[in-house]
Amino acid sequence: MHCPFCRHTDSRVMDSRVTEDGAAIRRRRQCPQCGRRFTTLESASLTVVKRSGASEPFSRSKVLIGVRKACQGRPVTEDDLALLAQRVEESVRSQGSAEVEAHEVGLAVLEPLRELDEVAYLRFASVYQAFDSLEDFETAITLLRAEREATGEEPGAPMAGAPFGAQPGSGDRGATSG
Ligand SMILES: [Zn+2]
């Protein structure tokens, strides 16, 4: 399969293992062109059921349409987005169901996006959770601050639920001072 970073048409499997629940095979791959690593998950197909009742196969690129908009003008790279989409897919699949509702996919975006960029997170959440007042933003920002204090913002601390194959330091998150 092709590399999600540089689109090179080939990749090399470095490691394969069955996931803990036995529902999928996870392969760690490396791109021979750009040298970056990524993970693929081979499992039964995953269907997303939309509010209208229509269903469609889960698609990372569809996930990224909304996220990309929220990230406009933010220091977020395509690599960051590719990793985020991977985390969203893993998170949705880890629920162990062959069918998920579209809003669950949106929910799965929130956590990794918050870790990636707080401003993009607020933008995404404001659309996704239909914020309709300043108070909604205030509440979300208060939660963000609380989280920040709780985690202590330690640089280099391992992220909870970091995806298999995530490369520490692969994304410059930009300055966080302010
Ligand atoms: Zn590549």
XYZ file of N, CA, C and O and ligand atoms in Angstrom:
713
model
N 0.837 -1.201 0.000
C 0.000 0.000 0.000
C 0.867 1.244 0.000
O 2.045 1.187 0.341
N 0.295 2.373 -0.410
C 1.143 3.551 -0.540
C 1.338 4.309 0.775
O 0.586 4.153 1.727
N 2.407 5.091 0.773
C 2.812 5.820 1.978
C 1.864 7.008 2.211
O 1.630 7.797 1.303
N 1.307 7.134 3.425
C 0.374 8.236 3.675
C 1.080 9.596 3.786
O 0.428 10.630 3.805
N 2.386 9.555 3.890
C 3.121 10.818 4.041
C 3.543 11.374 2.683
O 3.262 12.511 2.364
N 4.237 10.551 1.898
C 4.754 11.058 0.619
C 4.065 10.425 -0.580
O 4.383 10.741 -1.713
N 3.134 9.517 -0.333
C 2.371 8.886 -1.409
C 3.200 7.947 -2.276
O 2.767 7.586 -3.371
N 4.365 7.598 -1.815
C 5.147 6.599 -2.530
C 4.280 5.345 -2.652
O 3.518 5.023 -1.745
N 4.408 4.655 -3.793
C 3.439 3.584 -4.070
C 3.725 2.273 -3.361
O 3.002 1.307 -3.531
N 4.793 2.222 -2.592
C 5.111 0.961 -1.939
C 5.516 1.208 -0.485
O 5.918 2.299 -0.115
N 5.392 0.170 0.339
C 5.888 0.263 1.706
C 6.277 -1.133 2.163
O 5.805 -2.127 1.627
N 7.139 -1.173 3.148
C 7.679 -2.444 3.584
C 7.102 -2.792 4.962
O 7.068 -1.943 5.852
N 6.657 -4.023 5.122
C 6.129 -4.452 6.416
C 7.295 -4.805 7.337
O 8.147 -5.621 6.995
N 7.355 -4.165 8.487
C 8.456 -4.416 9.416
C 8.038 -5.358 10.533
O 8.840 -6.038 11.124
N 6.748 -5.326 10.843
C 6.283 -6.114 11.972
C 4.775 -6.322 11.818
O 4.072 -5.422 11.394
N 4.299 -7.512 12.138
C 2.860 -7.776 12.116
C 2.477 -8.431 13.421
O 3.174 -9.332 13.885
N 1.409 -7.985 13.994
C 0.924 -8.712 15.161
C -0.587 -8.605 15.299
O -1.188 -7.635 14.860
N -1.138 -9.613 15.900
C -2.576 -9.633 16.113
C -2.885 -8.733 17.305
O -2.160 -8.733 18.296
N -3.927 -7.932 17.181
C -4.283 -7.046 18.290
C -4.757 -7.865 19.487
O -5.127 -9.030 19.341
N -4.761 -7.224 20.638
C -5.087 -7.932 21.889
C -6.417 -8.666 21.834
O -6.544 -9.779 22.313
N -7.402 -8.008 21.227
C -8.716 -8.640 21.197
C -8.848 -9.647 20.046
O -9.891 -10.249 19.865
N -7.781 -9.789 19.282
C -7.806 -10.777 18.211
C -8.643 -10.383 17.009
O -8.858 -11.180 16.105
N -9.089 -9.123 16.978
C -10.008 -8.709 15.921
C -9.302 -8.161 14.690
O -9.928 -7.927 13.670
N -8.018 -7.957 14.791
C -7.325 -7.321 13.665
C -5.844 -7.673 13.680
O -5.313 -8.169 14.676
N -5.235 -7.408 12.557
C -3.784 -7.550 12.473
C -3.213 -6.163 12.232
O -3.684 -5.425 11.368
N -2.237 -5.845 13.032
C -1.623 -4.543 12.952
C -0.265 -4.709 12.291
O 0.515 -5.567 12.704
N -0.012 -3.933 11.269
C 1.289 -4.032 10.601
C 2.007 -2.710 10.699
O 1.451 -1.663 10.391
N 3.254 -2.813 11.094
C 4.076 -1.620 11.120
C 4.843 -1.591 9.805
O 5.489 -2.563 9.442
N 4.722 -0.480 9.124
C 5.336 -0.384 7.808
C 6.299 0.786 7.739
O 6.167 1.750 8.478
N 7.223 0.648 6.821
C 8.137 1.759 6.590
C 8.162 2.069 5.105
O 8.181 1.170 4.267
N 8.175 3.360 4.808
C 8.239 3.794 3.424
C 9.696 3.805 2.965
O 10.532 4.437 3.605
N 10.013 3.107 1.858
C 11.411 3.081 1.405
C 11.847 4.431 0.847
O 13.030 4.707 0.745
N 10.885 5.268 0.488
C 11.243 6.562 -0.091
C 11.547 7.618 0.967
O 12.620 8.204 0.970
N 10.603 7.859 1.890
C 10.824 8.933 2.866
C 11.275 8.374 4.213
O 11.672 9.113 5.105
N 11.227 7.049 4.364
C 11.748 6.433 5.584
C 10.805 6.509 6.769
O 11.114 6.011 7.845
N 9.635 7.145 6.603
C 8.735 7.267 7.739
C 7.959 5.989 7.965
O 7.778 5.185 7.057
N 7.524 5.844 9.215
C 6.807 4.626 9.576
C 5.350 4.919 9.830
O 5.003 6.003 10.284
N 4.526 3.966 9.545
C 3.109 4.099 9.852
C 2.532 2.715 10.120
O 3.205 1.710 9.941
N 1.329 2.719 10.599
C 0.702 1.469 11.004
C -0.557 1.244 10.199
O -1.320 2.172 9.969
N -0.757 0.027 9.762
C -2.035 -0.295 9.137
C -2.720 -1.361 9.979
O -2.077 -2.128 10.684
N -4.012 -1.340 9.888
C -4.808 -2.259 10.664
C -5.664 -3.031 9.678
O -6.410 -2.450 8.905
N -5.489 -4.325 9.695
C -6.294 -5.138 8.791
C -7.398 -5.783 9.608
O -7.138 -6.503 10.554
N -8.622 -5.486 9.252
C -9.734 -6.031 10.030
C -10.990 -6.011 9.171
O -10.964 -5.546 8.037
N -12.064 -6.495 9.756
C -13.329 -6.465 9.046
C -13.664 -5.017 8.717
O -13.275 -4.105 9.434
N -14.392 -4.802 7.637
C -14.662 -3.434 7.232
C -15.508 -2.731 8.293
O -16.263 -3.356 9.030
N -15.321 -1.417 8.346
C -15.988 -0.616 9.365
C -16.970 0.315 8.667
O -16.600 1.045 7.752
N -18.206 0.278 9.104
C -19.245 1.076 8.463
C -19.657 2.230 9.368
O -19.831 2.057 10.568
N -19.780 3.389 8.761
C -20.233 4.564 9.497
C -21.677 4.853 9.098
O -21.993 4.980 7.916
N -22.532 4.944 10.109
C -23.946 5.224 9.852
C -24.203 6.695 10.128
O -23.963 7.185 11.228
N -24.666 7.383 9.104
C -24.902 8.812 9.251
C -26.268 9.072 9.871
O -27.110 8.181 9.963
N -26.453 10.327 10.267
C -27.702 10.691 10.918
C -28.903 10.397 10.020
O -29.971 10.019 10.482
N -28.698 10.566 8.725
C -29.779 10.325 7.769
C -30.138 8.847 7.673
O -31.142 8.479 7.073
N -29.277 7.984 8.258
C -29.530 6.554 8.156
C -28.700 5.914 7.063
O -28.554 4.696 7.014
N -28.150 6.751 6.174
C -27.281 6.217 5.121
C -25.980 5.740 5.756
O -25.547 6.263 6.780
N -25.385 4.733 5.146
C -24.122 4.262 5.701
C -23.062 4.242 4.620
O -23.350 4.161 3.427
N -21.819 4.349 5.062
C -20.702 4.351 4.129
C -19.487 3.783 4.832
O -19.436 3.765 6.057
N -18.513 3.290 4.072
C -17.320 2.755 4.731
C -16.559 3.864 5.452
O -16.530 4.999 4.976
N -15.982 3.521 6.590
C -15.154 4.485 7.304
C -14.030 4.949 6.387
O -13.426 4.146 5.682
N -13.769 6.241 6.386
C -12.709 6.769 5.540
C -11.893 7.815 6.296
O -12.441 8.783 6.814
N -10.593 7.568 6.371
C -9.731 8.527 7.057
C -9.790 9.883 6.380
O -9.752 10.915 7.032
N -9.857 9.872 5.052
C -9.827 11.167 4.365
C -11.097 11.964 4.643
O -11.061 13.189 4.721
N -12.215 11.275 4.847
C -13.441 12.009 5.206
C -13.308 12.614 6.593
O -13.769 13.717 6.847
N -12.689 11.862 7.495
C -12.459 12.383 8.846
C -11.672 13.686 8.754
O -11.936 14.657 9.458
N -10.713 13.684 7.832
C -9.795 14.819 7.768
C -10.397 16.074 7.133
O -9.860 17.155 7.305
N -11.514 15.929 6.441
C -12.088 17.108 5.795
C -12.435 18.178 6.844
O -12.020 19.329 6.732
N -13.149 17.758 7.878
C -13.534 18.706 8.920
C -12.351 19.160 9.754
O -12.260 20.318 10.141
N -11.451 18.219 10.017
C -10.293 18.537 10.855
C -9.388 19.543 10.137
O -8.886 20.485 10.740
N -9.224 19.338 8.843
C -8.341 20.219 8.072
C -8.853 21.656 8.107
O -8.087 22.596 8.254
N -10.166 21.799 7.989
C -10.759 23.143 8.066
C -10.444 23.785 9.409
O -10.075 24.949 9.486
N -10.608 22.997 10.460
C -10.365 23.531 11.804
C -8.901 23.909 11.998
O -8.574 24.732 12.838
N -8.020 23.285 11.225
C -6.579 23.506 11.398
C -6.038 24.613 10.497
O -4.836 24.876 10.523
N -6.897 25.241 9.714
C -6.408 26.283 8.810
C -5.646 27.363 9.567
O -6.113 27.886 10.561
N -4.452 27.669 9.064
C -3.649 28.718 9.674
C -2.942 28.298 10.942
O -2.255 29.103 11.572
N -3.100 27.057 11.345
C -2.460 26.563 12.565
C -1.196 25.792 12.195
O -1.080 25.264 11.098
N -0.239 25.715 13.143
C 1.013 24.992 12.840
C 0.824 23.481 12.893
O 1.380 22.794 13.737
N 0.011 22.975 11.994
C -0.294 21.544 11.941
C 0.135 21.029 10.575
O -0.239 21.598 9.559
N 0.931 19.990 10.566
C 1.447 19.476 9.298
C 0.582 18.326 8.773
O -0.246 17.777 9.501
N 0.809 17.975 7.532
C 0.101 16.828 6.961
C 0.445 15.547 7.724
O -0.384 14.663 7.866
N 1.670 15.467 8.217
C 2.055 14.300 9.024
C 1.205 14.218 10.291
O 0.747 13.154 10.686
N 1.038 15.378 10.923
C 0.205 15.422 12.132
C -1.197 14.923 11.814
O -1.794 14.155 12.573
N -1.715 15.387 10.682
C -3.078 15.010 10.300
C -3.174 13.518 10.006
O -4.144 12.864 10.380
N -2.145 12.978 9.338
C -2.161 11.552 9.026
C -2.157 10.723 10.316
O -2.882 9.736 10.441
N -1.349 11.161 11.286
C -1.312 10.438 12.562
C -2.627 10.568 13.303
O -3.106 9.620 13.930
N -3.220 11.764 13.226
C -4.493 11.972 13.901
C -5.555 11.043 13.314
O -6.287 10.373 14.050
N -5.610 10.974 11.987
C -6.609 10.111 11.345
C -6.396 8.655 11.751
O -7.344 7.906 11.964
N -5.131 8.285 11.871
C -4.815 6.917 12.299
C -5.330 6.661 13.709
O -5.922 5.627 14.000
N -5.113 7.635 14.586
C -5.589 7.468 15.964
C -7.103 7.397 16.028
O -7.664 6.634 16.814
N -7.753 8.232 15.208
C -9.221 8.217 15.196
C -9.720 6.848 14.752
O -10.593 6.254 15.385
N -9.117 6.323 13.697
C -9.561 5.022 13.208
C -9.332 3.944 14.263
O -10.207 3.115 14.516
N -8.170 3.965 14.901
C -7.886 2.949 15.917
C -8.857 3.058 17.084
O -9.316 2.066 17.631
N -9.151 4.315 17.447
C -10.049 4.523 18.570
C -11.451 4.020 18.247
O -12.095 3.346 19.058
N -11.922 4.326 17.032
C -13.257 3.885 16.642
C -13.310 2.355 16.555
O -14.240 1.718 17.035
N -12.264 1.779 15.956
C -12.245 0.324 15.804
C -12.118 -0.396 17.146
O -12.607 -1.513 17.307
N -11.466 0.270 18.090
C -11.249 -0.398 19.375
C -12.563 -0.599 20.125
O -12.623 -1.332 21.092
N -13.617 0.071 19.655
C -14.920 -0.166 20.277
C -15.455 -1.541 19.900
O -16.447 -1.996 20.454
N -14.816 -2.155 18.913
C -15.113 -3.546 18.600
C -16.400 -3.782 17.852
O -16.911 -4.891 17.823
N -16.922 -2.736 17.230
C -18.159 -2.903 16.500
C -17.912 -2.691 15.010
O -17.077 -1.881 14.617
N -18.632 -3.423 14.176
C -18.444 -3.305 12.726
C -19.176 -2.092 12.177
O -18.990 -1.700 11.037
N -20.009 -1.493 13.022
C -20.806 -0.359 12.595
C -20.762 0.717 13.669
O -21.015 0.421 14.842
N -20.433 1.930 13.297
C -20.441 3.013 14.288
C -21.261 4.170 13.737
O -21.433 4.308 12.538
N -21.741 4.996 14.651
C -22.486 6.161 14.204
C -21.512 7.301 13.936
O -20.457 7.399 14.569
N -21.917 8.154 12.990
C -21.030 9.243 12.569
C -20.603 10.103 13.761
O -19.463 10.550 13.832
N -21.498 10.305 14.717
C -21.126 11.188 15.826
C -20.046 10.565 16.715
O -19.283 11.277 17.355
N -19.964 9.234 16.702
C -18.891 8.593 17.471
C -17.533 8.868 16.835
O -16.519 8.955 17.523
N -17.552 8.983 15.505
C -16.301 9.306 14.815
C -15.876 10.723 15.200
O -14.708 10.980 15.515
N -16.846 11.637 15.218
C -16.550 13.016 15.631
C -15.992 13.067 17.043
O -15.032 13.779 17.329
N -16.592 12.291 17.930
C -16.116 12.238 19.316
C -14.679 11.751 19.384
O -13.872 12.249 20.174
N -14.367 10.767 18.538
C -13.023 10.187 18.557
C -11.972 11.172 18.054
O -10.787 11.015 18.318
N -12.431 12.202 17.326
C -11.501 13.218 16.817
C -11.064 14.156 17.945
O -9.924 14.626 17.981
N -11.981 14.428 18.869
C -11.755 15.504 19.836
C -10.475 15.342 20.644
O -9.676 16.272 20.758
N -10.254 14.153 21.198
C -9.111 13.956 22.087
C -7.756 14.141 21.367
O -6.937 14.954 21.796
N -7.538 13.412 20.251
C -6.244 13.630 19.582
C -6.083 15.046 19.032
O -4.970 15.564 19.002
N -7.180 15.672 18.646
C -7.063 17.034 18.115
C -6.703 18.013 19.232
O -5.926 18.951 19.033
N -7.225 17.776 20.414
C -6.893 18.633 21.557
C -5.402 18.559 21.855
O -4.760 19.556 22.145
N -4.857 17.332 21.742
C -3.426 17.173 22.001
C -2.588 17.833 20.911
O -1.479 18.283 21.166
N -3.156 17.865 19.722
C -2.415 18.411 18.585
C -2.406 19.935 18.596
O -1.351 20.567 18.480
N -3.577 20.535 18.726
C -3.658 21.990 18.651
C -4.950 22.445 19.322
O -6.043 22.117 18.875
N -4.802 23.223 20.379
C -5.978 23.575 21.169
C -6.927 24.513 20.432
O -8.139 24.451 20.615
N -6.358 25.381 19.610
C -7.220 26.302 18.868
C -8.047 25.531 17.833
O -9.257 25.728 17.705
N -7.368 24.624 17.122
C -8.079 23.805 16.135
C -9.144 22.962 16.838
O -10.251 22.784 16.330
N -8.795 22.473 18.016
C -9.750 21.689 18.794
C -11.005 22.503 19.092
O -12.128 22.026 18.918
N -10.794 23.739 19.551
C -11.947 24.591 19.886
C -12.812 24.856 18.648
O -14.037 24.834 18.728
N -12.130 25.090 17.522
C -12.897 25.323 16.297
C -13.713 24.085 15.935
O -14.889 24.179 15.595
N -13.064 22.928 15.991
C -13.747 21.687 15.623
C -14.905 21.423 16.580
O -16.021 21.114 16.172
N -14.611 21.564 17.864
C -15.641 21.290 18.869
C -16.809 22.254 18.726
O -17.961 21.876 18.916
N -16.523 23.505 18.356
C -17.598 24.489 18.261
C -18.558 24.133 17.134
O -19.758 24.379 17.226
N -18.019 23.538 16.065
C -18.885 23.113 14.970
C -19.543 21.793 15.322
O -20.757 21.625 15.254
N -18.709 20.852 15.767
C -19.192 19.505 16.007
C -20.205 19.449 17.151
O -21.194 18.735 17.083
N -19.917 20.201 18.220
C -20.823 20.161 19.357
C -21.809 21.320 19.322
O -22.496 21.588 20.306
N -21.833 22.027 18.170
C -22.796 23.105 17.949
C -22.812 24.129 19.078
O -23.852 24.421 19.665
N -21.635 24.679 19.377
C -21.581 25.762 20.360
C -22.466 26.886 19.854
O -22.400 27.254 18.696
N -23.290 27.454 20.713
C -24.092 28.575 20.229
C -24.001 29.799 21.124
O -24.774 30.735 21.000
N -23.033 29.785 22.034
C -22.887 30.981 22.853
C -21.449 31.100 23.334
O -20.686 30.135 23.277
N -21.103 32.279 23.803
C -19.774 32.481 24.369
C -19.554 31.560 25.565
O -18.445 31.095 25.810
N -20.624 31.287 26.278
C -20.498 30.429 27.461
C -20.011 29.032 27.070
O -19.249 28.413 27.802
N -20.461 28.563 25.917
C -20.002 27.246 25.467
C -18.485 27.250 25.272
O -17.793 26.297 25.614
N -17.987 28.351 24.673
C -16.545 28.463 24.482
C -15.834 28.549 25.830
O -14.806 27.915 26.048
N -16.414 29.355 26.716
C -15.806 29.515 28.047
C -15.684 28.170 28.753
O -14.656 27.859 29.338
N -16.756 27.402 28.682
C -16.742 26.096 29.329
C -15.648 25.216 28.738
O -14.864 24.593 29.459
N -15.567 25.214 27.393
C -14.565 24.380 26.729
C -13.150 24.832 27.091
O -12.260 24.014 27.328
N -12.962 26.159 27.149
C -11.629 26.686 27.471
C -11.269 26.373 28.925
O -10.134 26.008 29.240
N -12.239 26.485 29.802
C -11.998 26.151 31.206
C -11.565 24.697 31.336
O -10.625 24.371 32.068
N -12.233 23.820 30.592
C -11.864 22.401 30.613
C -10.439 22.194 30.092
O -9.665 21.424 30.653
N -10.126 22.919 29.009
C -8.774 22.811 28.437
C -7.725 23.221 29.464
O -6.713 22.556 29.633
N -7.980 24.341 30.154
C -7.028 24.815 31.158
C -6.869 23.792 32.270
O -5.756 23.534 32.729
N -7.999 23.232 32.700
C -7.962 22.250 33.780
C -7.127 21.043 33.369
O -6.306 20.537 34.120
N -7.360 20.592 32.111
C -6.605 19.451 31.583
C -5.119 19.766 31.562
O -4.282 18.943 31.890
N -4.827 20.986 31.119
C -3.438 21.398 30.989
C -2.747 21.367 32.342
O -1.622 20.902 32.472
N -3.463 21.882 33.353
C -2.879 21.871 34.686
C -2.733 20.449 35.204
O -1.759 20.108 35.854
N -3.714 19.628 34.902
C -3.684 18.243 35.375
C -2.514 17.472 34.779
O -1.881 16.663 35.444
N -2.236 17.742 33.494
C -1.158 16.990 32.844
C 0.190 17.659 33.046
O 1.221 17.048 32.810
N 0.184 18.929 33.482
C 1.445 19.606 33.747
C 2.213 19.968 32.489
O 3.315 20.493 32.571
N 1.615 19.684 31.307
C 2.250 20.069 30.049
C 3.685 19.610 29.950
O 4.564 20.352 29.530
N 3.970 18.420 30.391
C 5.350 17.958 30.365
C 5.775 17.652 28.946
O 5.182 16.800 28.298
N 6.803 18.333 28.490
C 7.256 17.990 27.140
C 7.872 16.600 27.141
O 8.593 16.230 28.075
N 7.573 15.855 26.122
C 8.164 14.528 26.008
C 7.455 13.459 26.806
O 7.818 12.293 26.721
N 6.454 13.849 27.574
C 5.712 12.831 28.314
C 4.927 11.983 27.321
O 4.372 12.507 26.370
N 4.899 10.684 27.533
C 4.165 9.849 26.586
C 2.675 10.167 26.635
O 2.123 10.342 27.706
N 2.071 10.265 25.458
C 0.654 10.570 25.401
C -0.138 9.316 25.745
O 0.199 8.234 25.302
N -1.171 9.514 26.494
C -2.051 8.387 26.769
C -2.677 7.949 25.457
O -3.140 8.778 24.687
N -2.644 6.680 25.213
C -3.266 6.171 23.999
C -2.523 6.534 22.737
O -3.097 6.587 21.664
N -1.237 6.834 22.849
C -0.464 7.135 21.646
C -0.490 5.926 20.727
O -0.430 4.797 21.188
N -0.627 6.175 19.448
C -0.761 5.042 18.532
C 0.518 4.234 18.431
O 1.610 4.777 18.580
N 0.344 2.988 18.206
C 1.459 2.099 17.945
C 2.241 2.687 16.781
O 1.677 3.056 15.768
N 3.540 2.825 16.949
C 4.341 3.320 15.847
C 4.482 4.827 15.813
O 5.111 5.364 14.926
N 3.889 5.527 16.768
C 4.055 6.978 16.795
C 5.511 7.300 17.062
O 6.144 6.673 17.899
N 6.026 8.252 16.351
C 7.420 8.621 16.512
C 7.522 9.844 17.413
O 7.007 10.890 17.067
N 8.174 9.706 18.553
C 8.319 10.891 19.384
C 9.103 11.956 18.618
O 10.058 11.640 17.909
N 8.638 13.175 18.738
C 9.350 14.264 18.094
C 9.094 14.359 16.607
O 9.755 15.114 15.922
N 8.132 13.585 16.084
C 7.894 13.650 14.649
C 7.154 14.917 14.260
O 7.169 15.323 13.132
N 6.492 15.521 15.213
C 5.778 16.743 14.877
C 6.182 17.860 15.816
O 6.131 17.695 17.020
N 6.578 18.968 15.249
C 6.893 20.118 16.084
C 5.570 20.788 16.426
O 4.878 21.297 15.553
N 5.220 20.733 17.675
C 3.913 21.262 18.053
C 3.910 22.788 18.122
O 2.928 23.397 18.398
N 5.067 23.392 17.893
C 5.137 24.838 17.934
C 5.247 25.332 19.353
O 5.133 24.568 20.308
N 5.482 26.624 19.502
C 5.642 27.188 20.837
C 4.322 27.169 21.563
O 3.282 27.415 20.965
N 4.375 26.853 22.812
C 3.136 26.841 23.588
C 3.139 27.948 24.643
O 2.232 28.047 25.431
N 4.196 28.734 24.629
C 4.243 29.810 25.622
C 3.248 30.882 25.218
O 2.900 31.026 24.060
N 2.779 31.618 26.172
C 1.863 32.652 25.780
C 1.517 33.546 26.925
O 1.283 33.205 28.002
Zn 6.919 7.997 2.214
